[in-house]
mmCIF file of C-alpha atoms in Angstrom:
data_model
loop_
_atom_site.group_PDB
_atom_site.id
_atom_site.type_symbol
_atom_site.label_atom_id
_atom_site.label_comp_id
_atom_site.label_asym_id
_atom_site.label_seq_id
_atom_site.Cartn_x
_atom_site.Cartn_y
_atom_site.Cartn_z
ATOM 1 C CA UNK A 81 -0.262 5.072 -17.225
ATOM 2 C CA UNK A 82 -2.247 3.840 -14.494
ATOM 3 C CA UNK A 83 -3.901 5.966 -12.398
ATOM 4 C CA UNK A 84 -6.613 5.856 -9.612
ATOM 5 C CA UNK A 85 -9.110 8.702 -8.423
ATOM 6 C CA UNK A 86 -10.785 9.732 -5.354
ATOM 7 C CA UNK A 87 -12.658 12.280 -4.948
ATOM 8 C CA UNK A 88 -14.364 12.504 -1.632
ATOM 9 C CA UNK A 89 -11.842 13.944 0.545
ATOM 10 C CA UNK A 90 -13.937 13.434 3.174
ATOM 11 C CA UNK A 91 -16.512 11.580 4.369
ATOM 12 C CA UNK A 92 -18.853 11.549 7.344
ATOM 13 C CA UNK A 93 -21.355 8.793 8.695
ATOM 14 C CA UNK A 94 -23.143 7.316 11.771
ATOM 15 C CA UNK A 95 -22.863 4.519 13.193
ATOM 16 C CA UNK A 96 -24.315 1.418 12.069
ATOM 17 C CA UNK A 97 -24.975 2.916 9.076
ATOM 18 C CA UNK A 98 -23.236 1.824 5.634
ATOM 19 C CA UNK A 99 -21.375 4.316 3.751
ATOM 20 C CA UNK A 100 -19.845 3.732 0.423
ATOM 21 C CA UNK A 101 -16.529 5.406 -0.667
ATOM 22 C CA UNK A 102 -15.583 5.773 -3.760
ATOM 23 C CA UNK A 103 -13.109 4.668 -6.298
ATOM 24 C CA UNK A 104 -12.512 5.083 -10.493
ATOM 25 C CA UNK A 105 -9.624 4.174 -12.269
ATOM 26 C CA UNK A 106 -7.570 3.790 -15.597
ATOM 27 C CA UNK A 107 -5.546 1.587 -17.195
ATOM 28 C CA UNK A 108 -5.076 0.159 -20.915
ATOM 29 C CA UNK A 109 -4.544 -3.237 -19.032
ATOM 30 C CA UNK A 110 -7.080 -5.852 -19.529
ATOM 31 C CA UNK A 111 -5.488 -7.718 -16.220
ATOM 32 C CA UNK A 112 -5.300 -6.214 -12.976
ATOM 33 C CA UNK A 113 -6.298 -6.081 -8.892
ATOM 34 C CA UNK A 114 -7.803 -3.510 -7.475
ATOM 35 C CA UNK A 115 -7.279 -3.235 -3.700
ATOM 36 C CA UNK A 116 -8.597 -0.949 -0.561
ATOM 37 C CA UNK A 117 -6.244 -0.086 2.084
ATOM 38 C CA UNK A 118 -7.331 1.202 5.754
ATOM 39 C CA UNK A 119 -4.843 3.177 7.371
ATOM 40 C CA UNK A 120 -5.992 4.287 10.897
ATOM 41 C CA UNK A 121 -4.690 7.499 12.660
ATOM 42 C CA UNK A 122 -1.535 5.292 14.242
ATOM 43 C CA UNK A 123 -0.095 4.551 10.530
ATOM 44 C CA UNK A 124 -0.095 1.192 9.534
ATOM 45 C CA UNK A 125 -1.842 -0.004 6.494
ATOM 46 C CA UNK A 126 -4.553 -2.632 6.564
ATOM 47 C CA UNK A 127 -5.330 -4.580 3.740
ATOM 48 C CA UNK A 128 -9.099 -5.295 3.497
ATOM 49 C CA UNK A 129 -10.569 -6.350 0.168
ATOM 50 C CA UNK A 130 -8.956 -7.258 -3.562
ATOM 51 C CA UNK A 131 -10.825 -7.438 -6.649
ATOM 52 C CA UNK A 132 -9.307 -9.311 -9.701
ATOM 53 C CA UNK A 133 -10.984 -7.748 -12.992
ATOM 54 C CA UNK A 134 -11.484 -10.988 -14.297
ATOM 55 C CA UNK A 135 -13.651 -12.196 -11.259
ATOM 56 C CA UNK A 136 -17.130 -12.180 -12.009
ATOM 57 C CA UNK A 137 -18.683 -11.436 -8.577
ATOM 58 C CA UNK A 138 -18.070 -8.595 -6.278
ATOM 59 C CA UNK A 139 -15.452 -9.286 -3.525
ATOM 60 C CA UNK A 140 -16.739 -9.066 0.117
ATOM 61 C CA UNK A 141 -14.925 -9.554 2.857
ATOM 62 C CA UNK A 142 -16.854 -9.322 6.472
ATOM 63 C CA UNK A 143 -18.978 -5.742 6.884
ATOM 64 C CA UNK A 144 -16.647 -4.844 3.233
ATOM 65 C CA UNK A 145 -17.686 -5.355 0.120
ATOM 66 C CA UNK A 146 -16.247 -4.204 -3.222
ATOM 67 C CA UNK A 147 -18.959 -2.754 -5.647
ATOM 68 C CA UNK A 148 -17.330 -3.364 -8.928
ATOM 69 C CA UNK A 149 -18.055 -1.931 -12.315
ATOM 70 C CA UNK A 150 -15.731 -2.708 -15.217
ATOM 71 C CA UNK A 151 -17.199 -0.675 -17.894
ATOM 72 C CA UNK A 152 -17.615 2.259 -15.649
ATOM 73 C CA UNK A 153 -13.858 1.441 -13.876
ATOM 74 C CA UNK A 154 -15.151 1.916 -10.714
ATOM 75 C CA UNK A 155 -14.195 -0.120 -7.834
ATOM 76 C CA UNK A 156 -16.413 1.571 -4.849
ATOM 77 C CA UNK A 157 -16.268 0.420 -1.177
ATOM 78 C CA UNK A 158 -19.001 -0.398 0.477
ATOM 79 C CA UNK A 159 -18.899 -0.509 4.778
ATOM 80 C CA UNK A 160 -22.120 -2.094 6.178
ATOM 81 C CA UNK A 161 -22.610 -1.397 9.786
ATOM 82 C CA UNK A 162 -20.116 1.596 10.340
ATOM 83 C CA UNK A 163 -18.684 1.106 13.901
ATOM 84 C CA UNK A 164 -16.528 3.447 15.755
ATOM 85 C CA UNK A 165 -13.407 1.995 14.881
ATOM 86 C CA UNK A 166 -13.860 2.540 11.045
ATOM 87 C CA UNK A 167 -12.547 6.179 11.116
ATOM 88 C CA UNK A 168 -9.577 5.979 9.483
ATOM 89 C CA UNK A 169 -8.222 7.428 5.866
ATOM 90 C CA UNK A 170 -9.149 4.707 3.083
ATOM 91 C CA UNK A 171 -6.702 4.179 0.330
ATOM 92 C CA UNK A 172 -7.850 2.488 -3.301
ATOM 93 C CA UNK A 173 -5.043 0.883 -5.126
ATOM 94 C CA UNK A 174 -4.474 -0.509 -8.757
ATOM 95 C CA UNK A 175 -1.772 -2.886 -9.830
ATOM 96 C CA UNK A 176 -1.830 -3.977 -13.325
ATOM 97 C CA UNK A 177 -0.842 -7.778 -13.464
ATOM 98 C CA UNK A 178 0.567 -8.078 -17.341
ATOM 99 C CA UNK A 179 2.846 -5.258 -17.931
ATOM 100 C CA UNK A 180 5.601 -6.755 -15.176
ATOM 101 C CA UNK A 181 5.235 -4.061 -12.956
ATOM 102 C CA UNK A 182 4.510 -4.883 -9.575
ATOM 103 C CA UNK A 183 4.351 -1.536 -7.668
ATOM 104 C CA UNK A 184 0.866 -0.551 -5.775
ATOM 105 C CA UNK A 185 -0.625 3.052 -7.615
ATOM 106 C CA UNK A 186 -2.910 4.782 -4.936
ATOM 107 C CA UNK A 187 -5.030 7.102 -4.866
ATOM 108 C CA UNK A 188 -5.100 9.976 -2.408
ATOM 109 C CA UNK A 189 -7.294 8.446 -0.041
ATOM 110 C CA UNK A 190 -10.692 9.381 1.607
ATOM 111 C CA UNK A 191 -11.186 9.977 5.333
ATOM 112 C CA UNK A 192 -13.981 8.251 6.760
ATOM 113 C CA UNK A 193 -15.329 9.625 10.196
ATOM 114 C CA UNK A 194 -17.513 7.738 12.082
ATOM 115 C CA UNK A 195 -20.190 9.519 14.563
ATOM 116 C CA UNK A 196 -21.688 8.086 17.233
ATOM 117 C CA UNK B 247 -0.846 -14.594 11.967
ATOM 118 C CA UNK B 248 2.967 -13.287 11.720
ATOM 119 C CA UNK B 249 3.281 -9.895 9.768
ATOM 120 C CA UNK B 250 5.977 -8.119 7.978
ATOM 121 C CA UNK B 251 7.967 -6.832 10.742
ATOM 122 C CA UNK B 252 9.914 -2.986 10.521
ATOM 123 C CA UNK B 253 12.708 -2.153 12.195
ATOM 124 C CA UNK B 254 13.497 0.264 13.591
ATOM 125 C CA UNK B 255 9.855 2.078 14.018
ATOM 126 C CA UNK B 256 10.964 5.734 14.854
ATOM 127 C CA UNK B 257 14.176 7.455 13.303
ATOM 128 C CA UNK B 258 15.600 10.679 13.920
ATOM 129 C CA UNK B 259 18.542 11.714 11.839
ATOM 130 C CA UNK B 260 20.359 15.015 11.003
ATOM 131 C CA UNK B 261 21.021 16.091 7.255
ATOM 132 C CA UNK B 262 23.418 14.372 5.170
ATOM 133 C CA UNK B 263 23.380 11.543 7.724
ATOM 134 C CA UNK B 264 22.597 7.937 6.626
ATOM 135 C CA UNK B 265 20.136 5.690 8.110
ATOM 136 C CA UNK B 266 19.303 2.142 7.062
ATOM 137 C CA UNK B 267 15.546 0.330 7.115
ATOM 138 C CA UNK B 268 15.011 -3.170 7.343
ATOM 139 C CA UNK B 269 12.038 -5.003 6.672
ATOM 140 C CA UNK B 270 11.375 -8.711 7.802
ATOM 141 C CA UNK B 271 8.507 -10.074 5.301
ATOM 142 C CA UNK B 272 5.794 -12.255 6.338
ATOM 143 C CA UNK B 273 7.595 -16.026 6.494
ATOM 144 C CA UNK B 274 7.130 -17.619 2.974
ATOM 145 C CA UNK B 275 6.576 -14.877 0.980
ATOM 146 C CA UNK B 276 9.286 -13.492 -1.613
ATOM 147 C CA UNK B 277 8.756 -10.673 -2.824
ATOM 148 C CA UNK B 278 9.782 -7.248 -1.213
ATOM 149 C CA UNK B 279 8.654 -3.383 -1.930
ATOM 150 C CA UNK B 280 9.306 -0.346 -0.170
ATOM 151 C CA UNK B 281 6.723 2.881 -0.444
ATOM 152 C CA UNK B 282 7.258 6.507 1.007
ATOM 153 C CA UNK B 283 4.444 8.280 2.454
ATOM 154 C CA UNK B 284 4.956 11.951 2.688
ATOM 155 C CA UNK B 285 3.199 13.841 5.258
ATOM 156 C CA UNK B 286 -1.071 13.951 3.816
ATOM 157 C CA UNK B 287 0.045 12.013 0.957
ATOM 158 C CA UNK B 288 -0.302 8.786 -0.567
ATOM 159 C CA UNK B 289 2.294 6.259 -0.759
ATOM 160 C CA UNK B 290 4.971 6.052 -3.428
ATOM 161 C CA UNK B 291 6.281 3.028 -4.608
ATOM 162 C CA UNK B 292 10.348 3.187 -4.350
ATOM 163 C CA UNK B 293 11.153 -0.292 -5.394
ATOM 164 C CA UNK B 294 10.401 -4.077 -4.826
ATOM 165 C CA UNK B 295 12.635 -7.492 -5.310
ATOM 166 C CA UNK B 296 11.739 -10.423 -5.917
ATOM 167 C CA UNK B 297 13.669 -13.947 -4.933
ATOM 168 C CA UNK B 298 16.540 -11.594 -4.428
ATOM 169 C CA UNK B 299 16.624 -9.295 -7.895
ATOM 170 C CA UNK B 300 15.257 -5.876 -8.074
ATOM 171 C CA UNK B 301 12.133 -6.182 -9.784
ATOM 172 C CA UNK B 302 11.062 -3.104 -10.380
ATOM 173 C CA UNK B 303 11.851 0.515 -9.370
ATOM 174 C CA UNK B 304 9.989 3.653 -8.963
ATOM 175 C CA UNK B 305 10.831 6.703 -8.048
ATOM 176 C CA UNK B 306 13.465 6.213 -5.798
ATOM 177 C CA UNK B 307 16.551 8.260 -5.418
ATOM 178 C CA UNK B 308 19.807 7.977 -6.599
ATOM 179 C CA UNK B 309 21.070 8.279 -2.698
ATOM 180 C CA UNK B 310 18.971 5.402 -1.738
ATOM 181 C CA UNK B 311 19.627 1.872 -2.624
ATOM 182 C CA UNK B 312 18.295 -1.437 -1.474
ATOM 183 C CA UNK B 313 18.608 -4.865 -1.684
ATOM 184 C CA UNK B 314 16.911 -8.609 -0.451
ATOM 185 C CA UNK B 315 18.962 -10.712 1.347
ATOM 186 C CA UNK B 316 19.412 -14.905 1.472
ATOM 187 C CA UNK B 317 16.656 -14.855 4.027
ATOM 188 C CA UNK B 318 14.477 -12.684 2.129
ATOM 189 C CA UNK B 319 14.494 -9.896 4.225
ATOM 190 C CA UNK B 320 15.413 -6.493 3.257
ATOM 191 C CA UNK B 321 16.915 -3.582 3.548
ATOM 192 C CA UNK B 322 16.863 0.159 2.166
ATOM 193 C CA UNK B 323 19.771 2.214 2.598
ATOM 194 C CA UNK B 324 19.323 6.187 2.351
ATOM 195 C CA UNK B 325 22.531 8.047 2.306
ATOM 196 C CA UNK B 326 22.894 12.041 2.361
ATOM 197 C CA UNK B 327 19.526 13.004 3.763
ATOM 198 C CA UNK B 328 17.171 15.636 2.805
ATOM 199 C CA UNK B 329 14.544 17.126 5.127
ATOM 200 C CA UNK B 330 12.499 16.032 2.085
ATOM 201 C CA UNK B 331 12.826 12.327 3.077
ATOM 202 C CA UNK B 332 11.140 12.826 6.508
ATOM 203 C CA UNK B 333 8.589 10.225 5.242
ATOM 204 C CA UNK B 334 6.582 6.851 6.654
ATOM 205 C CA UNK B 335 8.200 4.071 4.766
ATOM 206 C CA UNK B 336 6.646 1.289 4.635
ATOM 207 C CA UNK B 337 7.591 -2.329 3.399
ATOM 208 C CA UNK B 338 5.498 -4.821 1.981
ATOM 209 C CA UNK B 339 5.573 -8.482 0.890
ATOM 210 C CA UNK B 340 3.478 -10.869 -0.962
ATOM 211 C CA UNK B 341 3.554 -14.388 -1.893
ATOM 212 C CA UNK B 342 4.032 -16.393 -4.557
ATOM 213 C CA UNK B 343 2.009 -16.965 -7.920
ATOM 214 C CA UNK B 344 -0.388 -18.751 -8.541
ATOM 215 C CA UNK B 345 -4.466 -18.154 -7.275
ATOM 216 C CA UNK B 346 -6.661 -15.274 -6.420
ATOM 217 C CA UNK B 347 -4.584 -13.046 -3.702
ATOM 218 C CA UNK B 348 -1.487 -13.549 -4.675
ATOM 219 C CA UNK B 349 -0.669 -10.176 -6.019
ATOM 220 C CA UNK B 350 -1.861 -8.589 -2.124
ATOM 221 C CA UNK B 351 1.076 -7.000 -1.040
ATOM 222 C CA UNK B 352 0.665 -6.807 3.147
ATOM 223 C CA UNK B 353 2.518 -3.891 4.800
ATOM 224 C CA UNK B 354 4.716 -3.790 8.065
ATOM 225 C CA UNK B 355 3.852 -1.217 10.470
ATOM 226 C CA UNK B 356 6.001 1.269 8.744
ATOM 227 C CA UNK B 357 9.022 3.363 9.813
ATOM 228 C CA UNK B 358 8.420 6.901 10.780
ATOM 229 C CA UNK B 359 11.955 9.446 9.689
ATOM 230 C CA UNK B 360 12.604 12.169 10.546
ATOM 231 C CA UNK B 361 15.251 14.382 9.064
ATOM 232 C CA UNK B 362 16.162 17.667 11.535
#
């Protein structure tokens, strides 16, 4: 069974400083997307990077960037330039892409403050 | 860019009352899923459709049921309530195949119920 992992609870930074949060996961699935979720104190949930585990290069999307490493089944985020606006609870997320399930697996989510 | 839209956003319903969700996915895209997110948790997947069939199902209860419509959109039923299913659900939609992205499932703004 799938099954992602995070275990900073919390996590505390400055701004405009990068912090990295992190992710591992597990799966007997050679295909699958990892994905990080921001979901800010009013509820919704943002989508802001994927990672296929057949793409070669680490994702990046803007200040995010997805540190990934297969062998190690880690799929850390990486926030350059913290701003204000970043404090929010960050969700990692697994789908495995062969079995024919489509459902999102999470894990339990790290909350990132940001200090001025 | 047009989102998955939620209706409605706040519920407040007694025990053993019904209440109905529906979800409006982003235009084009055909495939459906519903998650649960209990208070400080992580969301649950309940279940997804895609071009109208179920296809696939978590753990969703036997007192809720949903089902995707000719115009895609959706709707999830929830009949005898618990004050267990005070919950943000949240619907998502992605799609379809084919390229990098196409398994990102991008959530509506989420329904907030509460059971009294």
């Amino acid at each position: 069974a799938q099954k992602i992992t995070q275990t900073q609870p919390g996590m505390f930074v400055q701004e405009k400083e990068a912090v990295t949060l992190d992710c591992t996961y597990d799966t007997s699935d050679q295909s699958y997307g990892l994905f990080w979720y921001k979901q800010p104190s009013s509820g919704e949930m943002i989508f802001l990077i994927y990672q296929g585990s057949y793409d070669e290069q680490n994702a990046t999307e803007g200040r995010y960037s997805l540190n990934f490493q297969k062998a190690r089944k880690s799929a850390n985020l990486v926030i350059s330039a913290s701003q204000l606006g970043d404090s929010a609870m960050y969700f990692c997320a697994m789908r495995e892409l062969n079995t024919g399930f489509q459902k999102l697996v999470f894990g339990t989510g790290t909350r990132l403050l940001v200090s001025p | 860019a047009a989102g998955v839209i939620q209706s409605p956003r706040h519920l407040i319903k007694e025990k053993r009352e019904t209440a109905t969700l529906k979800c409006y996915p982003i235009p084009r895209h055909d495939t459906v899923y519903w998650y649960q997110q209990g208070p400080g948790q992580d969301p649950q997947f309940l279940i997804s459709f895609y071009e109208k069939m179920q296809s696939d199902k978590g753990s969703i209860p036997d007192r809720f049921s949903a089902q995707q419509f000719s115009d895609y959109h959706s709707e999830l039923n929830m009949s005898s309530l618990e004050l267990g299913d005070s919950a943000l659900y949240f619907c998502a939609s992605s799609r379809p195949g084919g390229g990098p992205g196409q398994e990102t499932q991008y959530f509506g703004p989420g329904t907030r119920l509460l059971v009294l």
